[in-house]
Amino acid sequence: MDRPALTDPTDGVLVLAGTPIGDVDDAPPRLAQELAGADVVAAEDTRRLLRLASALGVTIGGRLISYFEGNEAGRTPDLIRQLADGARVVLVTDAGMPSVSDPGYRLVAAAVEAGVRVTSVPGPSAVLTALAVSGLPVDRFCFEGFPPRRPGERSRVFGALAAEPRTMVFFESRHRLAATLRSMAEAFGGDRPAAVCRELTKTHEEVKRGSLAALAEWAAEDGPLGEITLVVAGAVRDATPVSAADAAALVAEREATGVTRKEAIAAIAREVGMPKREVYNAVVAAKPPAP
């Protein structure tokens, strides 16, 4: 298999290669070409990559190294040196696109700073796949990655997102799914629509849709297995005008959940359609006079 041609054979290039999130037949055709022609293949899990390469009928001719969360800081400078020397480095993670809640961002940032060309082989994405099949609005969305593991921090983050109007996409471990859904129900409201997407593109693919409260109960009872992607509808803004005093009261309620005042003011301002400065002034005015 021919090696992909560079614009200038003396120039190195970093290739972020998307890999299947489940079904190996979803691998982009260019993935096999890049794996065969790379000088260096940096993989999150080398054994898993070798299984994928075998399934694709590809022999990796270049140097194969591991590149994961535990060693990326130490491996990045060496990869940058090889890129500067003209190497074609292909970065792959276990599933989906490198650097999206996976190793890669550190290397991309260093390559950009060093003036190295960065390109990609687009591939399957759990974020977009889950969003598309969720049945929730897709015109505007945001990706929030993995929620914090600690309950208090998780509640604080969800409290700050309670007024987010865009559809939100999260990754989550099956072990924390029920707790996360309960925390979301408390912060966003139990009736907020959501979808739990499990094992996307795999044999046991399942998309469970419903309210956050119902999904939390289902997760606690059934303990779903596999890779989990959560899609949660955004907040619907109330068309009823809110007074300054009411806005200040809403900020106080949000602060009581552990959200900082700054975050609460920003969130309430978005939720009620009021400038942040007006909400801030209302909060200051609502303070009781000093004794």
PDB file of C-alpha atoms in Angstrom:
ATOM      1  CA  MET A   1       0.000   0.000   0.000  1.00  0.00           C
ATOM      2  CA  ASP A   2       1.430   3.374  -1.017  1.00  0.00           C
ATOM      3  CA  ARG A   3       2.352   5.888   1.606  1.00  0.00           C
ATOM      4  CA  PRO A   4       0.169   9.048   1.539  1.00  0.00           C
ATOM      5  CA  ALA A   5       1.995  11.832  -0.275  1.00  0.00           C
ATOM      6  CA  LEU A   6       3.052  14.909   1.663  1.00  0.00           C
ATOM      7  CA  THR A   7       2.936  18.411   0.231  1.00  0.00           C
ATOM      8  CA  ASP A   8       6.663  18.552   0.923  1.00  0.00           C
ATOM      9  CA  PRO A   9       8.433  15.238   1.721  1.00  0.00           C
ATOM     10  CA  THR A  10      10.691  17.059   4.206  1.00  0.00           C
ATOM     11  CA  ASP A  11       7.748  18.300   6.255  1.00  0.00           C
ATOM     12  CA  GLY A  12       6.409  16.285   9.175  1.00  0.00           C
ATOM     13  CA  VAL A  13       2.678  15.978   9.724  1.00  0.00           C
ATOM     14  CA  LEU A  14       0.543  14.860  12.641  1.00  0.00           C
ATOM     15  CA  VAL A  15      -2.509  12.837  11.579  1.00  0.00           C
ATOM     16  CA  LEU A  16      -5.382  12.439  14.036  1.00  0.00           C
ATOM     17  CA  ALA A  17      -7.087   9.270  12.858  1.00  0.00           C
ATOM     18  CA  GLY A  18     -10.628   8.425  13.882  1.00  0.00           C
ATOM     19  CA  THR A  19     -11.294   4.774  14.713  1.00  0.00           C
ATOM     20  CA  PRO A  20     -14.577   2.813  14.903  1.00  0.00           C
ATOM     21  CA  ILE A  21     -16.641   3.311  18.057  1.00  0.00           C
ATOM     22  CA  GLY A  22     -17.992  -0.230  17.696  1.00  0.00           C
ATOM     23  CA  ASP A  23     -18.480  -1.839  14.307  1.00  0.00           C
ATOM     24  CA  VAL A  24     -15.102  -2.288  12.581  1.00  0.00           C
ATOM     25  CA  ASP A  25     -16.809  -1.892   9.203  1.00  0.00           C
ATOM     26  CA  ASP A  26     -17.292   1.790  10.070  1.00  0.00           C
ATOM     27  CA  ALA A  27     -13.541   2.415   9.792  1.00  0.00           C
ATOM     28  CA  PRO A  28     -12.846   5.135   7.215  1.00  0.00           C
ATOM     29  CA  PRO A  29     -10.950   3.795   4.166  1.00  0.00           C
ATOM     30  CA  ARG A  30      -8.101   6.257   4.750  1.00  0.00           C
ATOM     31  CA  LEU A  31      -7.423   4.788   8.169  1.00  0.00           C
ATOM     32  CA  ALA A  32      -5.851   1.665   6.683  1.00  0.00           C
ATOM     33  CA  GLN A  33      -3.761   3.780   4.320  1.00  0.00           C
ATOM     34  CA  GLU A  34      -2.462   5.981   7.112  1.00  0.00           C
ATOM     35  CA  LEU A  35      -1.628   3.074   9.421  1.00  0.00           C
ATOM     36  CA  ALA A  36       0.329   1.357   6.656  1.00  0.00           C
ATOM     37  CA  GLY A  37       2.228   4.453   5.590  1.00  0.00           C
ATOM     38  CA  ALA A  38       3.052   6.134   8.911  1.00  0.00           C
ATOM     39  CA  ASP A  39       6.584   6.505  10.209  1.00  0.00           C
ATOM     40  CA  VAL A  40       5.201   6.382  13.758  1.00  0.00           C
ATOM     41  CA  VAL A  41       1.833   5.196  15.031  1.00  0.00           C
ATOM     42  CA  ALA A  42       1.033   6.422  18.551  1.00  0.00           C
ATOM     43  CA  ALA A  43      -1.835   4.394  20.018  1.00  0.00           C
ATOM     44  CA  GLU A  44      -3.758   4.665  23.275  1.00  0.00           C
ATOM     45  CA  ASP A  45      -3.754   0.845  23.476  1.00  0.00           C
ATOM     46  CA  THR A  46      -1.278  -0.880  21.159  1.00  0.00           C
ATOM     47  CA  ARG A  47      -2.850  -4.316  21.568  1.00  0.00           C
ATOM     48  CA  ARG A  48      -6.269  -3.000  20.678  1.00  0.00           C
ATOM     49  CA  LEU A  49      -4.839  -1.196  17.675  1.00  0.00           C
ATOM     50  CA  LEU A  50      -3.091  -4.353  16.443  1.00  0.00           C
ATOM     51  CA  ARG A  51      -6.422  -6.195  16.597  1.00  0.00           C
ATOM     52  CA  LEU A  52      -8.031  -3.403  14.576  1.00  0.00           C
ATOM     53  CA  ALA A  53      -5.196  -3.430  12.048  1.00  0.00           C
ATOM     54  CA  SER A  54      -5.563  -7.191  11.654  1.00  0.00           C
ATOM     55  CA  ALA A  55      -9.295  -6.811  11.061  1.00  0.00           C
ATOM     56  CA  LEU A  56      -8.546  -4.198   8.400  1.00  0.00           C
ATOM     57  CA  GLY A  57      -5.898  -6.380   6.783  1.00  0.00           C
ATOM     58  CA  VAL A  58      -3.192  -3.808   7.470  1.00  0.00           C
ATOM     59  CA  THR A  59       0.426  -4.291   8.484  1.00  0.00           C
ATOM     60  CA  ILE A  60       1.865  -1.409  10.456  1.00  0.00           C
ATOM     61  CA  GLY A  61       5.252  -0.803   8.920  1.00  0.00           C
ATOM     62  CA  GLY A  62       6.414   2.091  11.045  1.00  0.00           C
ATOM     63  CA  ARG A  63       7.281   2.325  14.716  1.00  0.00           C
ATOM     64  CA  LEU A  64       4.365   1.555  17.051  1.00  0.00           C
ATOM     65  CA  ILE A  65       4.358   3.203  20.480  1.00  0.00           C
ATOM     66  CA  SER A  66       1.857   3.610  23.278  1.00  0.00           C
ATOM     67  CA  TYR A  67       0.451   7.072  23.939  1.00  0.00           C
ATOM     68  CA  PHE A  68      -2.064   7.263  26.771  1.00  0.00           C
ATOM     69  CA  GLU A  69      -2.991   9.486  29.678  1.00  0.00           C
ATOM     70  CA  GLY A  70      -0.237   8.121  31.905  1.00  0.00           C
ATOM     71  CA  ASN A  71       2.663   8.745  29.517  1.00  0.00           C
ATOM     72  CA  GLU A  72       1.565  11.457  27.079  1.00  0.00           C
ATOM     73  CA  ALA A  73       3.438  14.209  28.936  1.00  0.00           C
ATOM     74  CA  GLY A  74       6.700  12.269  28.633  1.00  0.00           C
ATOM     75  CA  ARG A  75       6.124  11.045  25.076  1.00  0.00           C
ATOM     76  CA  THR A  76       5.008  14.358  23.557  1.00  0.00           C
ATOM     77  CA  PRO A  77       8.458  16.061  23.304  1.00  0.00           C
ATOM     78  CA  ASP A  78       9.959  13.048  21.493  1.00  0.00           C
ATOM     79  CA  LEU A  79       7.062  12.938  19.035  1.00  0.00           C
ATOM     80  CA  ILE A  80       7.448  16.658  18.374  1.00  0.00           C
ATOM     81  CA  ARG A  81      11.144  16.125  17.629  1.00  0.00           C
ATOM     82  CA  GLN A  82      10.298  13.380  15.152  1.00  0.00           C
ATOM     83  CA  LEU A  83       7.647  15.549  13.526  1.00  0.00           C
ATOM     84  CA  ALA A  84      10.185  18.371  13.244  1.00  0.00           C
ATOM     85  CA  ASP A  85      12.542  15.909  11.522  1.00  0.00           C
ATOM     86  CA  GLY A  86       9.909  15.157   8.888  1.00  0.00           C
ATOM     87  CA  ALA A  87       8.107  12.117  10.307  1.00  0.00           C
ATOM     88  CA  ARG A  88       4.492  11.318   9.555  1.00  0.00           C
ATOM     89  CA  VAL A  89       2.954  10.516  12.935  1.00  0.00           C
ATOM     90  CA  VAL A  90      -0.501   8.951  13.152  1.00  0.00           C
ATOM     91  CA  LEU A  91      -2.301   9.224  16.496  1.00  0.00           C
ATOM     92  CA  VAL A  92      -5.156   6.843  17.272  1.00  0.00           C
ATOM     93  CA  THR A  93      -7.203   6.277  20.414  1.00  0.00           C
ATOM     94  CA  ASP A  94      -9.373   3.339  21.416  1.00  0.00           C
ATOM     95  CA  ALA A  95     -12.525   4.647  19.729  1.00  0.00           C
ATOM     96  CA  GLY A  96     -13.554   7.837  17.980  1.00  0.00           C
ATOM     97  CA  MET A  97     -11.428  10.915  17.429  1.00  0.00           C
ATOM     98  CA  PRO A  98      -8.190  11.527  19.381  1.00  0.00           C
ATOM     99  CA  SER A  99      -8.221  14.473  21.826  1.00  0.00           C
ATOM    100  CA  VAL A 100     -12.027  14.355  22.305  1.00  0.00           C
ATOM    101  CA  SER A 101     -12.091  13.105  25.923  1.00  0.00           C
ATOM    102  CA  ASP A 102      -9.093  11.003  24.883  1.00  0.00           C
ATOM    103  CA  PRO A 103      -5.320  11.547  24.695  1.00  0.00           C
ATOM    104  CA  GLY A 104      -4.225  13.927  21.953  1.00  0.00           C
ATOM    105  CA  TYR A 105      -4.865  17.520  22.948  1.00  0.00           C
ATOM    106  CA  ARG A 106      -1.434  17.901  24.525  1.00  0.00           C
ATOM    107  CA  LEU A 107       0.280  16.653  21.354  1.00  0.00           C
ATOM    108  CA  VAL A 108      -1.877  18.768  19.045  1.00  0.00           C
ATOM    109  CA  ALA A 109      -1.187  21.920  21.073  1.00  0.00           C
ATOM    110  CA  ALA A 110       2.559  21.218  21.055  1.00  0.00           C
ATOM    111  CA  ALA A 111       2.536  20.510  17.306  1.00  0.00           C
ATOM    112  CA  VAL A 112       0.683  23.746  16.566  1.00  0.00           C
ATOM    113  CA  GLU A 113       3.142  25.695  18.725  1.00  0.00           C
ATOM    114  CA  ALA A 114       6.052  24.057  16.869  1.00  0.00           C
ATOM    115  CA  GLY A 115       4.582  24.971  13.495  1.00  0.00           C
ATOM    116  CA  VAL A 116       3.873  21.339  12.544  1.00  0.00           C
ATOM    117  CA  ARG A 117       0.990  20.645  10.183  1.00  0.00           C
ATOM    118  CA  VAL A 118      -1.939  18.854  11.842  1.00  0.00           C
ATOM    119  CA  THR A 119      -4.601  17.060   9.848  1.00  0.00           C
ATOM    120  CA  SER A 120      -7.159  14.341  10.474  1.00  0.00           C
ATOM    121  CA  VAL A 121      -8.832  11.254   9.085  1.00  0.00           C
ATOM    122  CA  PRO A 122     -12.485  11.865  10.018  1.00  0.00           C
ATOM    123  CA  GLY A 123     -14.195   8.879  11.522  1.00  0.00           C
ATOM    124  CA  PRO A 124     -17.122   7.737  13.664  1.00  0.00           C
ATOM    125  CA  SER A 125     -18.039   9.935  16.631  1.00  0.00           C
ATOM    126  CA  ALA A 126     -19.977   8.799  19.675  1.00  0.00           C
ATOM    127  CA  VAL A 127     -20.961  12.431  20.309  1.00  0.00           C
ATOM    128  CA  LEU A 128     -22.576  12.999  16.916  1.00  0.00           C
ATOM    129  CA  THR A 129     -23.998   9.477  16.685  1.00  0.00           C
ATOM    130  CA  ALA A 130     -25.737   9.773  20.052  1.00  0.00           C
ATOM    131  CA  LEU A 131     -26.964  13.267  19.247  1.00  0.00           C
ATOM    132  CA  ALA A 132     -28.419  12.127  15.929  1.00  0.00           C
ATOM    133  CA  VAL A 133     -30.329   9.138  17.348  1.00  0.00           C
ATOM    134  CA  SER A 134     -31.445  10.799  20.594  1.00  0.00           C
ATOM    135  CA  GLY A 135     -34.526  12.444  19.131  1.00  0.00           C
ATOM    136  CA  LEU A 136     -33.606  15.695  20.918  1.00  0.00           C
ATOM    137  CA  PRO A 137     -32.969  19.073  19.217  1.00  0.00           C
ATOM    138  CA  VAL A 138     -29.729  19.081  17.211  1.00  0.00           C
ATOM    139  CA  ASP A 139     -29.670  22.626  15.820  1.00  0.00           C
ATOM    140  CA  ARG A 140     -27.467  23.770  18.720  1.00  0.00           C
ATOM    141  CA  PHE A 141     -25.543  21.518  21.110  1.00  0.00           C
ATOM    142  CA  CYS A 142     -22.497  21.426  23.375  1.00  0.00           C
ATOM    143  CA  PHE A 143     -20.208  18.597  24.464  1.00  0.00           C
ATOM    144  CA  GLU A 144     -19.425  18.466  28.190  1.00  0.00           C
ATOM    145  CA  GLY A 145     -17.265  15.317  28.334  1.00  0.00           C
ATOM    146  CA  PHE A 146     -17.202  13.250  31.536  1.00  0.00           C
ATOM    147  CA  PRO A 147     -18.927  14.829  34.572  1.00  0.00           C
ATOM    148  CA  PRO A 148     -16.848  15.089  37.775  1.00  0.00           C
ATOM    149  CA  ARG A 149     -16.696  11.901  39.817  1.00  0.00           C
ATOM    150  CA  ARG A 150     -17.189  13.542  43.224  1.00  0.00           C
ATOM    151  CA  PRO A 151     -20.859  14.134  44.046  1.00  0.00           C
ATOM    152  CA  GLY A 152     -20.378  17.697  45.312  1.00  0.00           C
ATOM    153  CA  GLU A 153     -18.364  18.824  42.302  1.00  0.00           C
ATOM    154  CA  ARG A 154     -20.768  17.049  39.961  1.00  0.00           C
ATOM    155  CA  SER A 155     -23.739  18.858  41.500  1.00  0.00           C
ATOM    156  CA  ARG A 156     -21.936  22.185  41.196  1.00  0.00           C
ATOM    157  CA  VAL A 157     -21.209  21.626  37.498  1.00  0.00           C
ATOM    158  CA  PHE A 158     -24.777  20.562  36.757  1.00  0.00           C
ATOM    159  CA  GLY A 159     -26.096  23.543  38.707  1.00  0.00           C
ATOM    160  CA  ALA A 160     -24.067  25.857  36.474  1.00  0.00           C
ATOM    161  CA  LEU A 161     -25.489  24.095  33.388  1.00  0.00           C
ATOM    162  CA  ALA A 162     -29.115  24.157  34.523  1.00  0.00           C
ATOM    163  CA  ALA A 163     -29.936  27.152  32.319  1.00  0.00           C
ATOM    164  CA  GLU A 164     -27.934  25.985  29.279  1.00  0.00           C
ATOM    165  CA  PRO A 165     -30.356  26.248  26.316  1.00  0.00           C
ATOM    166  CA  ARG A 166     -28.408  23.943  23.996  1.00  0.00           C
ATOM    167  CA  THR A 167     -28.724  20.162  23.928  1.00  0.00           C
ATOM    168  CA  MET A 168     -25.900  18.732  26.045  1.00  0.00           C
ATOM    169  CA  VAL A 169     -23.848  15.597  25.376  1.00  0.00           C
ATOM    170  CA  PHE A 170     -21.893  13.786  28.101  1.00  0.00           C
ATOM    171  CA  PHE A 171     -19.818  10.628  28.426  1.00  0.00           C
ATOM    172  CA  GLU A 172     -20.255   8.556  31.577  1.00  0.00           C
ATOM    173  CA  SER A 173     -19.085   5.325  33.137  1.00  0.00           C
ATOM    174  CA  ARG A 174     -21.737   2.664  33.613  1.00  0.00           C
ATOM    175  CA  HIS A 175     -20.734   2.499  37.282  1.00  0.00           C
ATOM    176  CA  ARG A 176     -21.715   6.147  37.859  1.00  0.00           C
ATOM    177  CA  LEU A 177     -24.638   6.392  35.425  1.00  0.00           C
ATOM    178  CA  ALA A 178     -27.449   6.116  37.979  1.00  0.00           C
ATOM    179  CA  ALA A 179     -25.848   8.646  40.345  1.00  0.00           C
ATOM    180  CA  THR A 180     -25.201  11.064  37.490  1.00  0.00           C
ATOM    181  CA  LEU A 181     -28.779  10.843  36.233  1.00  0.00           C
ATOM    182  CA  ARG A 182     -30.085  11.484  39.754  1.00  0.00           C
ATOM    183  CA  SER A 183     -27.820  14.505  40.085  1.00  0.00           C
ATOM    184  CA  MET A 184     -28.972  15.783  36.694  1.00  0.00           C
ATOM    185  CA  ALA A 185     -32.608  15.350  37.706  1.00  0.00           C
ATOM    186  CA  GLU A 186     -31.988  17.408  40.831  1.00  0.00           C
ATOM    187  CA  ALA A 187     -30.200  20.201  38.946  1.00  0.00           C
ATOM    188  CA  PHE A 188     -32.164  20.272  35.674  1.00  0.00           C
ATOM    189  CA  GLY A 189     -35.537  19.019  36.875  1.00  0.00           C
ATOM    190  CA  GLY A 190     -36.794  15.444  36.818  1.00  0.00           C
ATOM    191  CA  ASP A 191     -38.985  16.072  33.776  1.00  0.00           C
ATOM    192  CA  ARG A 192     -36.102  17.219  31.518  1.00  0.00           C
ATOM    193  CA  PRO A 193     -36.009  14.957  28.400  1.00  0.00           C
ATOM    194  CA  ALA A 194     -32.851  12.903  27.868  1.00  0.00           C
ATOM    195  CA  ALA A 195     -31.483   9.810  26.157  1.00  0.00           C
ATOM    196  CA  VAL A 196     -29.025   7.183  27.361  1.00  0.00           C
ATOM    197  CA  CYS A 197     -27.153   5.761  24.368  1.00  0.00           C
ATOM    198  CA  ARG A 198     -25.390   2.483  25.101  1.00  0.00           C
ATOM    199  CA  GLU A 199     -22.980   0.397  22.995  1.00  0.00           C
ATOM    200  CA  LEU A 200     -23.493   2.536  19.892  1.00  0.00           C
ATOM    201  CA  THR A 201     -23.006   0.635  16.586  1.00  0.00           C
ATOM    202  CA  LYS A 202     -22.325  -2.579  18.518  1.00  0.00           C
ATOM    203  CA  THR A 203     -24.397  -5.771  18.695  1.00  0.00           C
ATOM    204  CA  HIS A 204     -26.210  -4.740  21.879  1.00  0.00           C
ATOM    205  CA  GLU A 205     -26.825  -1.110  20.929  1.00  0.00           C
ATOM    206  CA  GLU A 206     -29.610   0.479  22.949  1.00  0.00           C
ATOM    207  CA  VAL A 207     -31.074   3.984  23.132  1.00  0.00           C
ATOM    208  CA  LYS A 208     -33.249   4.583  26.184  1.00  0.00           C
ATOM    209  CA  ARG A 209     -35.284   7.806  26.002  1.00  0.00           C
ATOM    210  CA  GLY A 210     -37.351   9.469  28.708  1.00  0.00           C
ATOM    211  CA  SER A 211     -37.279  12.020  31.509  1.00  0.00           C
ATOM    212  CA  LEU A 212     -34.199  12.292  33.713  1.00  0.00           C
ATOM    213  CA  ALA A 213     -36.191  11.018  36.682  1.00  0.00           C
ATOM    214  CA  ALA A 214     -37.426   7.955  34.782  1.00  0.00           C
ATOM    215  CA  LEU A 215     -33.983   7.236  33.336  1.00  0.00           C
ATOM    216  CA  ALA A 216     -32.370   7.521  36.776  1.00  0.00           C
ATOM    217  CA  GLU A 217     -34.823   4.950  38.137  1.00  0.00           C
ATOM    218  CA  TRP A 218     -34.216   2.651  35.147  1.00  0.00           C
ATOM    219  CA  ALA A 219     -30.430   2.883  35.513  1.00  0.00           C
ATOM    220  CA  ALA A 220     -30.614   2.119  39.246  1.00  0.00           C
ATOM    221  CA  GLU A 221     -32.749  -0.975  38.628  1.00  0.00           C
ATOM    222  CA  ASP A 222     -31.218  -2.395  35.453  1.00  0.00           C
ATOM    223  CA  GLY A 223     -27.562  -1.318  35.767  1.00  0.00           C
ATOM    224  CA  PRO A 224     -26.938  -1.012  32.002  1.00  0.00           C
ATOM    225  CA  LEU A 225     -23.558  -2.200  30.754  1.00  0.00           C
ATOM    226  CA  GLY A 226     -21.212  -0.939  28.063  1.00  0.00           C
ATOM    227  CA  GLU A 227     -20.021   2.444  26.762  1.00  0.00           C
ATOM    228  CA  ILE A 228     -22.445   5.201  27.702  1.00  0.00           C
ATOM    229  CA  THR A 229     -23.193   8.530  25.991  1.00  0.00           C
ATOM    230  CA  LEU A 230     -25.809  10.806  27.559  1.00  0.00           C
ATOM    231  CA  VAL A 231     -27.823  13.387  25.627  1.00  0.00           C
ATOM    232  CA  VAL A 232     -29.845  15.910  27.643  1.00  0.00           C
ATOM    233  CA  ALA A 233     -32.258  18.528  26.308  1.00  0.00           C
ATOM    234  CA  GLY A 234     -31.414  22.152  26.971  1.00  0.00           C
ATOM    235  CA  ALA A 235     -33.407  24.459  29.217  1.00  0.00           C
ATOM    236  CA  VAL A 236     -36.529  26.094  27.816  1.00  0.00           C
ATOM    237  CA  ARG A 237     -36.597  29.786  28.635  1.00  0.00           C
ATOM    238  CA  ASP A 238     -39.755  31.025  30.331  1.00  0.00           C
ATOM    239  CA  ALA A 239     -41.326  33.800  28.266  1.00  0.00           C
ATOM    240  CA  THR A 240     -42.732  35.458  31.393  1.00  0.00           C
ATOM    241  CA  PRO A 241     -40.680  38.562  32.322  1.00  0.00           C
ATOM    242  CA  VAL A 242     -38.737  38.223  35.563  1.00  0.00           C
ATOM    243  CA  SER A 243     -38.294  41.123  37.948  1.00  0.00           C
ATOM    244  CA  ALA A 244     -34.900  42.124  39.337  1.00  0.00           C
ATOM    245  CA  ALA A 245     -35.944  40.914  42.782  1.00  0.00           C
ATOM    246  CA  ASP A 246     -36.995  37.537  41.373  1.00  0.00           C
ATOM    247  CA  ALA A 247     -33.685  37.252  39.509  1.00  0.00           C
ATOM    248  CA  ALA A 248     -31.788  37.904  42.739  1.00  0.00           C
ATOM    249  CA  ALA A 249     -33.848  35.232  44.496  1.00  0.00           C
ATOM    250  CA  LEU A 250     -33.079  32.750  41.721  1.00  0.00           C
ATOM    251  CA  VAL A 251     -29.368  33.491  42.093  1.00  0.00           C
ATOM    252  CA  ALA A 252     -29.602  32.823  45.826  1.00  0.00           C
ATOM    253  CA  GLU A 253     -31.329  29.498  45.145  1.00  0.00           C
ATOM    254  CA  ARG A 254     -28.635  28.506  42.654  1.00  0.00           C
ATOM    255  CA  GLU A 255     -25.873  29.488  45.103  1.00  0.00           C
ATOM    256  CA  ALA A 256     -27.475  27.254  47.716  1.00  0.00           C
ATOM    257  CA  THR A 257     -26.728  24.246  45.461  1.00  0.00           C
ATOM    258  CA  GLY A 258     -22.993  24.989  45.661  1.00  0.00           C
ATOM    259  CA  VAL A 259     -22.621  27.111  42.520  1.00  0.00           C
ATOM    260  CA  THR A 260     -20.433  30.208  42.890  1.00  0.00           C
ATOM    261  CA  ARG A 261     -22.133  33.597  42.786  1.00  0.00           C
ATOM    262  CA  LYS A 262     -20.439  34.497  39.502  1.00  0.00           C
ATOM    263  CA  GLU A 263     -21.600  31.271  37.861  1.00  0.00           C
ATOM    264  CA  ALA A 264     -25.106  31.642  39.311  1.00  0.00           C
ATOM    265  CA  ILE A 265     -25.450  35.198  38.005  1.00  0.00           C
ATOM    266  CA  ALA A 266     -24.321  34.163  34.522  1.00  0.00           C
ATOM    267  CA  ALA A 267     -26.652  31.155  34.486  1.00  0.00           C
ATOM    268  CA  ILE A 268     -29.710  33.083  35.694  1.00  0.00           C
ATOM    269  CA  ALA A 269     -29.014  35.923  33.267  1.00  0.00           C
ATOM    270  CA  ARG A 270     -29.098  33.421  30.379  1.00  0.00           C
ATOM    271  CA  GLU A 271     -32.166  31.700  31.758  1.00  0.00           C
ATOM    272  CA  VAL A 272     -34.325  34.794  32.206  1.00  0.00           C
ATOM    273  CA  GLY A 273     -32.937  36.816  29.303  1.00  0.00           C
ATOM    274  CA  MET A 274     -31.576  39.619  31.466  1.00  0.00           C
ATOM    275  CA  PRO A 275     -28.147  41.305  31.118  1.00  0.00           C
ATOM    276  CA  LYS A 276     -25.627  39.980  33.633  1.00  0.00           C
ATOM    277  CA  ARG A 277     -24.973  43.494  34.918  1.00  0.00           C
ATOM    278  CA  GLU A 278     -28.664  43.907  35.809  1.00  0.00           C
ATOM    279  CA  VAL A 279     -28.732  40.565  37.618  1.00  0.00           C
ATOM    280  CA  TYR A 280     -25.539  41.488  39.479  1.00  0.00           C
ATOM    281  CA  ASN A 281     -27.023  44.830  40.530  1.00  0.00           C
ATOM    282  CA  ALA A 282     -30.179  43.073  41.715  1.00  0.00           C
ATOM    283  CA  VAL A 283     -28.102  40.659  43.806  1.00  0.00           C
ATOM    284  CA  VAL A 284     -26.189  43.542  45.384  1.00  0.00           C
ATOM    285  CA  ALA A 285     -29.411  45.443  46.058  1.00  0.00           C
ATOM    286  CA  ALA A 286     -30.938  42.372  47.698  1.00  0.00           C
ATOM    287  CA  LYS A 287     -28.172  42.150  50.309  1.00  0.00           C
ATOM    288  CA  PRO A 288     -29.408  43.037  53.794  1.00  0.00           C
ATOM    289  CA  PRO A 289     -27.934  46.284  55.162  1.00  0.00           C
ATOM    290  CA  ALA A 290     -24.886  45.953  57.367  1.00  0.00           C
ATOM    291  CA  PRO A 291     -25.689  46.083  61.115  1.00  0.00           C
TER     292      PRO A 291
END
